[in-house]
Short mmCIF file of C-alpha atoms in Angstrom, two decimals:
data_model
loop_
_atom_site.label_atom_id
_atom_site.label_comp_id
_atom_site.label_asym_id
_atom_site.label_seq_id
_atom_site.Cartn_x
_atom_site.Cartn_y
_atom_site.Cartn_z
CA MET A 1044 78.69 99.33 -10.07
CA TYR A 1045 79.78 102.90 -10.85
CA LEU A 1046 76.02 103.93 -11.09
CA ASN A 1047 75.38 102.31 -7.47
CA ASP A 1048 78.61 104.59 -6.42
CA LEU A 1049 77.08 107.75 -7.87
CA GLU A 1050 73.74 106.93 -6.09
CA LYS A 1051 75.56 106.76 -2.80
CA ILE A 1052 76.99 110.03 -3.04
CA ILE A 1053 74.34 111.88 -4.71
CA ASN A 1054 72.11 110.84 -1.59
CA ILE A 1055 74.46 112.96 0.83
CA ASN A 1056 73.57 116.59 0.71
CA SER A 1057 77.04 118.32 -0.11
CA TYR A 1058 75.82 121.93 -0.47
CA THR A 1059 79.19 124.09 -0.13
CA LYS A 1060 78.09 125.41 3.24
CA ASN A 1061 77.22 121.86 4.55
CA LYS A 1062 80.76 120.98 5.82
CA LYS A 1063 79.23 117.68 7.31
CA GLY A 1064 77.82 116.60 4.14
CA VAL A 1065 80.84 117.40 2.02
CA ASP A 1066 83.36 115.84 4.16
CA GLU A 1067 81.01 112.80 4.09
CA VAL A 1068 81.33 112.55 0.46
CA GLY A 1069 85.00 113.14 0.57
CA THR A 1070 85.34 110.29 3.08
CA ILE A 1071 83.60 107.82 0.75
CA MET A 1072 85.52 109.11 -2.36
CA SER A 1073 88.82 108.59 -0.04
CA LYS A 1074 88.08 105.00 0.55
CA TRP A 1075 87.54 104.32 -3.00
CA ILE A 1076 90.39 106.13 -4.39
CA GLY A 1077 92.60 104.91 -1.44
CA GLU A 1078 92.00 101.32 -2.78
CA LEU A 1079 93.85 102.08 -6.00
CA GLY A 1080 97.18 103.15 -4.01
CA PHE A 1081 96.87 106.72 -3.73
CA LYS A 1082 98.21 108.46 -0.75
CA LEU A 1083 95.74 111.23 0.67
CA ARG A 1084 96.81 114.51 1.63
CA THR A 1085 93.89 116.63 3.45
CA TYR A 1086 93.63 120.28 3.59
CA ASN A 1087 91.59 120.68 6.81
CA LYS A 1088 88.91 123.52 6.74
CA GLU A 1089 87.00 124.66 9.65
CA HIS A 1090 83.78 126.09 7.95
CA ILE A 1091 83.85 124.60 4.36
CA GLY A 1092 84.61 120.84 3.61
CA ASN A 1093 88.17 119.65 3.48
CA HIS A 1094 89.95 119.69 0.06
CA LEU A 1095 91.53 116.33 -0.89
CA LEU A 1096 94.64 115.60 -3.03
CA PHE A 1097 95.25 111.93 -3.86
CA SER A 1098 98.73 111.24 -5.16
CA SER A 1099 100.15 108.35 -6.94
CA SER A 1100 103.81 107.08 -6.95
CA LYS A 1101 105.97 109.00 -9.46
CA LYS A 1102 108.37 107.96 -12.30
CA SER A 1103 109.83 109.94 -14.91
CA GLY A 1104 107.39 110.87 -17.72
CA LYS A 1105 104.25 113.38 -18.26
CA LYS A 1106 102.57 114.23 -14.88
CA ILE A 1107 98.50 114.20 -15.06
CA LEU A 1108 96.16 116.19 -12.66
CA LEU A 1109 92.47 115.01 -12.50
CA LEU A 1110 90.43 117.75 -11.02
CA GLY A 1111 86.84 117.74 -9.70
CA HIS A 1112 84.75 119.16 -6.66
CA ASN A 1113 82.64 117.42 -4.11
CA ASP A 1114 80.21 120.45 -3.29
CA THR A 1115 76.88 121.22 -5.02
CA VAL A 1116 74.65 124.29 -5.01
CA PHE A 1117 71.77 122.87 -3.29
CA PRO A 1118 70.93 123.66 0.39
CA PRO A 1119 69.62 120.67 2.36
CA ASN A 1120 65.86 119.79 1.54
CA SER A 1121 65.87 121.79 -1.57
CA PHE A 1122 66.56 119.18 -4.05
CA GLU A 1123 67.54 115.55 -2.65
CA GLY A 1124 68.07 112.09 -3.77
CA PHE A 1125 68.96 109.76 -6.57
CA SER A 1126 66.62 108.38 -9.34
CA GLN A 1127 66.86 106.75 -12.54
CA ASP A 1128 64.95 105.67 -15.85
CA GLU A 1129 66.13 103.67 -18.85
CA LYS A 1130 68.01 106.62 -20.03
CA TRP A 1131 68.76 109.13 -17.42
CA VAL A 1132 69.97 109.39 -13.89
CA TYR A 1133 68.66 112.44 -11.78
CA GLY A 1134 69.81 114.12 -8.72
CA PRO A 1135 71.86 116.95 -7.08
CA GLY A 1136 75.17 116.59 -8.56
CA VAL A 1137 74.71 113.88 -11.38
CA CYS A 1138 76.46 116.22 -13.90
CA ASP A 1139 77.87 119.05 -11.70
CA MET A 1140 79.81 117.20 -10.79
CA LYS A 1141 79.83 114.10 -8.84
CA GLY A 1142 78.93 112.38 -11.92
CA GLY A 1143 82.22 113.60 -13.60
CA ASN A 1144 84.01 112.51 -10.27
CA ILE A 1145 82.66 109.04 -10.91
CA VAL A 1146 84.02 108.96 -14.40
CA ALA A 1147 87.31 109.79 -13.15
CA LEU A 1148 87.39 107.13 -10.57
CA GLN A 1149 85.97 104.49 -12.83
CA ALA A 1150 88.66 105.13 -15.56
CA LEU A 1151 91.16 104.94 -12.63
CA ARG A 1152 89.83 101.53 -11.49
CA ASN A 1153 90.22 100.23 -15.00
CA ILE A 1154 93.75 101.13 -15.47
CA PHE A 1155 94.60 99.87 -11.89
CA ASN A 1156 92.86 96.70 -12.72
CA GLU A 1157 95.00 96.29 -15.97
CA ASN A 1158 98.38 97.52 -14.62
CA SER A 1159 98.12 96.81 -10.88
CA GLU A 1160 99.74 100.01 -10.19
CA ILE A 1161 99.12 103.84 -11.23
CA TYR A 1162 101.77 106.14 -11.78
CA ASN A 1163 102.21 109.89 -12.40
CA ILE A 1164 98.52 110.67 -12.07
CA ASP A 1165 97.01 112.89 -9.04
CA PHE A 1166 93.27 113.74 -8.24
CA LEU A 1167 92.32 116.91 -6.67
CA LEU A 1168 88.87 117.19 -5.20
CA VAL A 1169 87.97 120.57 -3.71
CA SER A 1170 84.89 121.45 -1.61
CA ASP A 1171 84.04 125.13 -2.63
CA GLU A 1172 84.10 125.36 -6.37
CA GLU A 1173 80.28 126.19 -6.36
CA THR A 1174 80.94 129.46 -4.42
CA GLY A 1175 83.87 130.53 -6.59
CA SER A 1176 86.76 128.34 -5.15
CA ASP A 1177 87.78 131.46 -2.94
CA ASP A 1178 89.52 128.90 -0.42
CA SER A 1179 90.76 126.29 -2.77
CA LYS A 1180 92.06 128.32 -5.74
CA GLU A 1181 95.32 129.25 -3.85
CA ILE A 1182 95.91 125.42 -3.34
CA THR A 1183 94.91 124.50 -6.89
CA ALA A 1184 97.26 127.42 -8.38
CA LEU A 1185 99.99 126.17 -6.00
CA LEU A 1186 99.89 122.46 -7.27
CA ALA A 1187 99.35 123.31 -10.93
CA PRO A 1188 102.87 124.08 -11.97
CA ASN A 1189 103.62 120.30 -10.88
CA TYR A 1190 101.81 118.81 -14.07
CA ASP A 1191 101.92 118.65 -17.65
CA TYR A 1192 98.37 118.06 -18.17
CA CYS A 1193 95.08 118.69 -16.36
CA PHE A 1194 91.66 116.93 -17.29
CA VAL A 1195 88.70 118.34 -15.50
CA PHE A 1196 85.51 116.42 -15.17
CA GLU A 1197 82.64 119.22 -15.50
CA ALA A 1198 79.80 117.96 -17.74
CA ALA A 1199 80.29 117.36 -21.38
CA GLY A 1200 78.64 119.04 -24.15
CA GLU A 1201 75.56 117.84 -25.76
CA ASN A 1202 77.65 116.16 -28.50
CA MET A 1203 80.11 115.12 -26.08
CA GLU A 1204 82.35 118.04 -26.52
CA ILE A 1205 85.30 118.69 -24.39
CA VAL A 1206 85.92 122.37 -23.15
CA THR A 1207 88.87 124.38 -24.43
CA GLN A 1208 87.86 127.85 -23.47
CA ARG A 1209 86.18 129.48 -20.62
CA LYS A 1210 85.50 132.98 -19.85
CA GLY A 1211 87.08 134.80 -17.03
CA VAL A 1212 85.07 136.08 -14.22
CA GLY A 1213 85.57 139.08 -11.64
CA THR A 1214 83.03 140.33 -9.09
CA PHE A 1215 83.37 143.95 -7.60
CA THR A 1216 81.65 146.59 -5.65
CA ILE A 1217 81.67 150.42 -6.16
CA THR A 1218 80.65 152.16 -2.91
CA ILE A 1219 79.49 155.66 -3.45
CA GLU A 1220 79.70 157.98 -0.41
CA GLY A 1221 77.56 161.39 -0.49
CA LEU A 1222 75.72 163.27 2.25
CA ALA A 1223 72.36 162.75 3.70
CA SER A 1224 69.94 165.50 4.16
CA HIS A 1225 66.16 165.84 4.59
CA ALA A 1226 64.69 165.76 1.01
CA GLY A 1227 61.83 168.22 1.91
CA ASN A 1228 63.78 170.72 4.21
CA HIS A 1229 67.17 170.61 2.91
CA TYR A 1230 67.25 169.21 -0.38
CA ASP A 1231 69.98 171.18 -1.80
CA LYS A 1232 72.30 170.56 0.98
CA GLY A 1233 72.56 166.85 0.43
CA ILE A 1234 74.89 164.81 -2.02
CA ASP A 1235 72.98 162.06 -3.75
CA ALA A 1236 75.03 158.89 -3.88
CA ASN A 1237 71.89 157.38 -5.72
CA LEU A 1238 72.13 159.92 -8.44
CA GLU A 1239 75.92 159.18 -8.72
CA ALA A 1240 75.27 155.58 -9.01
CA SER A 1241 72.43 156.19 -11.95
CA TYR A 1242 75.40 157.75 -13.85
CA LYS A 1243 77.87 155.21 -13.04
CA LEU A 1244 75.60 152.31 -14.04
CA GLN A 1245 75.07 153.81 -17.44
CA GLU A 1246 78.94 154.19 -17.86
CA LEU A 1247 79.34 150.62 -16.72
CA VAL A 1248 76.93 149.14 -19.29
CA LYS A 1249 78.87 150.63 -21.99
CA LEU A 1250 81.89 148.58 -21.25
CA THR A 1251 80.06 145.50 -22.60
CA ASN A 1252 81.09 144.55 -25.96
CA LEU A 1253 78.88 141.49 -27.13
CA LYS A 1254 80.87 141.06 -30.37
CA LEU A 1255 84.01 140.22 -28.32
CA GLN A 1256 81.85 138.49 -25.68
CA THR A 1257 82.66 140.79 -22.78
CA THR A 1258 79.97 141.63 -20.31
CA VAL A 1259 79.54 143.99 -17.42
CA ASN A 1260 76.64 143.33 -15.40
CA VAL A 1261 75.13 145.47 -12.58
CA GLY A 1262 73.43 142.86 -10.81
CA LYS A 1263 72.52 144.67 -7.51
CA ILE A 1264 72.08 148.17 -6.27
CA ASN A 1265 71.71 149.04 -2.67
CA GLY A 1266 71.17 152.95 -1.63
CA GLY A 1267 69.51 155.17 0.71
CA ILE A 1268 67.12 154.76 3.61
CA GLY A 1269 64.04 156.14 2.41
CA ALA A 1270 62.06 158.59 0.26
CA ASN A 1271 62.25 161.42 2.36
CA THR A 1272 66.17 161.47 2.89
CA ILE A 1273 68.82 162.19 0.11
CA SER A 1274 70.87 159.04 -0.16
CA ALA A 1275 74.14 159.11 1.70
CA LYS A 1276 75.49 155.91 0.49
CA CYS A 1277 75.29 153.51 -2.42
CA GLU A 1278 76.66 150.30 -3.66
CA LEU A 1279 76.93 148.91 -7.09
CA ILE A 1280 77.53 145.08 -7.06
CA LEU A 1281 78.85 143.90 -10.54
CA GLU A 1282 80.21 141.15 -12.43
CA ILE A 1283 82.43 141.08 -15.32
CA ARG A 1284 83.15 138.34 -18.10
CA TYR A 1285 85.63 138.28 -20.74
CA THR A 1286 87.49 136.03 -23.10
CA THR A 1287 90.79 137.47 -23.67
CA ASN A 1288 93.36 139.23 -21.50
CA ASP A 1289 93.26 142.35 -23.61
CA GLU A 1290 89.32 142.56 -22.84
CA LYS A 1291 89.99 141.97 -19.02
CA ILE A 1292 92.79 145.05 -18.88
CA ARG A 1293 90.19 147.15 -20.74
CA VAL A 1294 87.54 146.67 -18.62
CA LEU A 1295 89.46 146.86 -15.29
CA ASN A 1296 90.86 150.14 -16.54
CA GLY A 1297 87.29 151.09 -17.28
CA LEU A 1298 86.18 150.39 -13.88
CA ASN A 1299 88.66 152.43 -12.25
CA LYS A 1300 88.14 155.29 -14.44
CA ILE A 1301 84.30 155.27 -13.62
CA THR A 1302 84.94 154.82 -9.90
CA ASN A 1303 87.36 157.68 -9.85
CA THR A 1304 85.15 160.11 -11.66
CA SER A 1305 82.52 161.90 -9.76
CA TYR A 1306 79.40 162.88 -11.93
CA VAL A 1307 77.86 164.32 -8.84
CA SER A 1308 80.13 166.82 -7.37
CA GLY A 1309 81.03 166.31 -3.86
CA THR A 1310 80.73 162.10 -4.08
CA ILE A 1311 83.62 160.02 -3.39
CA SER A 1312 83.73 156.32 -4.54
CA THR A 1313 85.91 153.40 -3.88
CA LEU A 1314 86.20 149.95 -5.85
CA SER A 1315 86.63 146.53 -4.08
CA GLY A 1316 86.61 143.02 -5.48
CA SER A 1317 88.89 141.11 -7.74
CA ILE A 1318 89.13 138.61 -10.52
CA GLN A 1319 87.66 135.25 -9.12
CA ARG A 1320 88.89 133.11 -12.16
CA ASP A 1321 90.89 134.30 -14.96
CA VAL A 1322 90.30 133.38 -18.52
CA MET A 1323 90.89 130.03 -20.02
CA GLN A 1324 91.86 130.80 -23.57
CA GLU A 1325 92.04 128.12 -26.15
CA ASN A 1326 95.78 127.86 -27.43
CA THR A 1327 98.14 125.67 -29.69
CA ASN A 1328 99.25 123.40 -26.91
CA GLN A 1329 95.64 122.41 -26.20
CA LEU A 1330 95.06 121.72 -29.76
CA GLU A 1331 98.12 119.66 -30.34
CA PHE A 1332 97.35 117.73 -27.25
CA ILE A 1333 93.82 116.93 -28.56
CA THR A 1334 95.16 115.85 -31.91
CA GLN A 1335 97.48 113.40 -29.71
CA LEU A 1336 94.46 112.29 -27.73
CA GLU A 1337 92.69 111.52 -31.09
CA THR A 1338 95.59 109.23 -32.10
CA ILE A 1339 95.44 107.52 -28.68
CA THR A 1340 91.71 106.98 -28.59
CA ASN A 1341 91.40 106.51 -32.24
CA SER A 1342 88.34 108.93 -32.09
CA LYS A 1343 87.16 112.38 -33.22
CA ILE A 1344 87.21 114.62 -30.09
CA LEU A 1345 84.72 117.60 -30.62
CA THR A 1346 85.43 121.06 -28.75
CA GLU A 1347 83.42 123.82 -27.74
CA LYS A 1348 83.79 127.15 -25.88
CA ARG A 1349 81.93 128.09 -22.85
CA GLY A 1350 80.75 131.54 -21.02
CA GLY A 1351 80.78 129.81 -17.68
CA VAL A 1352 83.79 129.33 -15.41
CA SER A 1353 85.27 126.43 -13.54
CA ASP A 1354 88.47 125.53 -11.95
CA ALA A 1355 89.93 124.76 -15.27
CA ASN A 1356 90.26 128.39 -15.45
CA ILE A 1357 92.71 128.40 -12.35
CA VAL A 1358 94.99 125.67 -13.82
CA ALA A 1359 94.89 126.96 -17.30
CA SER A 1360 96.01 130.43 -16.11
CA CYS A 1361 99.05 128.61 -14.61
CA GLY A 1362 100.29 127.67 -18.09
CA VAL A 1363 99.28 124.06 -17.76
CA THR A 1364 97.65 122.39 -20.75
CA THR A 1365 94.05 122.13 -19.40
CA LEU A 1366 91.10 120.31 -20.99
CA ASP A 1367 87.60 120.59 -19.48
CA GLY A 1368 84.25 118.54 -19.89
CA PHE A 1369 85.41 115.19 -19.31
CA GLY A 1370 82.26 114.41 -17.26
CA PRO A 1371 78.93 112.83 -18.63
CA PHE A 1372 76.47 114.93 -20.44
CA GLY A 1373 73.66 116.35 -18.59
CA ASP A 1374 71.53 119.41 -18.38
CA GLY A 1375 69.53 121.14 -15.75
CA ASP A 1376 72.45 121.73 -13.67
CA HIS A 1377 71.77 124.15 -10.86
CA THR A 1378 68.23 123.35 -10.92
CA ILE A 1379 66.00 120.68 -9.44
CA LYS A 1380 65.74 119.11 -12.93
CA GLU A 1381 69.43 118.06 -13.00
CA ARG A 1382 70.20 114.91 -14.89
CA ALA A 1383 72.74 113.01 -16.86
CA LEU A 1384 72.57 110.70 -19.73
CA LYS A 1385 73.36 107.14 -18.81
CA SER A 1386 75.27 106.20 -22.08
CA SER A 1387 77.61 109.23 -21.84
CA PHE A 1388 79.10 107.66 -18.64
CA GLU A 1389 79.82 104.76 -20.68
CA SER A 1390 81.50 106.80 -23.66
CA ARG A 1391 83.45 109.21 -21.21
CA ILE A 1392 84.79 106.13 -18.90
CA GLU A 1393 85.97 104.62 -21.96
CA LEU A 1394 87.45 107.62 -23.44
CA MET A 1395 89.27 108.48 -20.22
CA THR A 1396 90.42 104.79 -19.52
CA LYS A 1397 92.18 104.84 -22.94
CA ILE A 1398 93.87 108.14 -22.31
CA LEU A 1399 95.14 107.24 -18.68
CA ASN A 1400 96.39 103.64 -19.88
CA HIS A 1401 98.29 105.31 -22.85
CA PHE A 1402 100.23 107.19 -20.32
CA GLN A 1403 100.92 104.30 -17.93
CA LYS A 1404 102.19 102.20 -20.58
CA ASN A 1405 104.64 105.10 -22.04
CA LEU A 1406 106.37 106.27 -18.97
#
């Protein structure tokens, strides 16, 4: 049944900027989750899909948030349709992360069928995760403190690992103002913003520390109007990634210092941008919770750390015990070869059913 459900939502294009498609997926998910007694709160949006919060009845006891997203990275006609063979399912979102949403849904169905009601579990589906959750992250951060635990349904690791740590990420732009002049007649009158950018680029790269898994990448440079004109303006667009708060502070201080230093006299530079998602660091509360889950499920739960980010970063930064990677195992995500292993759905649904059922029976 759940693979049929997966096929239905995979066959709907839900590229982040395709509001109609994202909302269509949300409407279908709302119907299925609503059948389990959840109440829906819709955060209506004009240009992106609506964010959806499904809430269960509450009793005393631990409160749990399940977290997923309905959007994918694939524009219409770039990668479409669901297919399968004996071992794999294929299509946009089968592992990132419509497949994960189906794991959560099926686990909820299982505990509803056994208990007739569901308590203390809410399910948040956002619509803009693939573009950085710029709109939804405020909602997620506002809701997060209401919960004791959060399970995120991004894809599992190759050996069914869950994720305990993700890098923090920030995107910034350094804008350099110089002075234009004719490169032939008045070369010495110009103030070269491109030359300033070249010095800044070298200093930015030096902030990278691979031993600490900190990276600074200047991915795009825009400057000048042509070969015969001294460049009056240049932009450096860069990304930082880090695994600790100390490294975040070091790199941010470095960005400010480099921005405020004029290597070419007369240039003026400004820094814009922000931390998109803060670091999710492995911590004692997580590890203790995993030990508890191993007892509940009578199984060994493997863990891993990832360089990529997810909405788990947002919840974890609010102090909530957060674990990610509870979706199926897959690969090729963000490419037209995206696929998910059928058997991993079974194991993940079984695991989440045991976990959620335990909390239902021990309120």
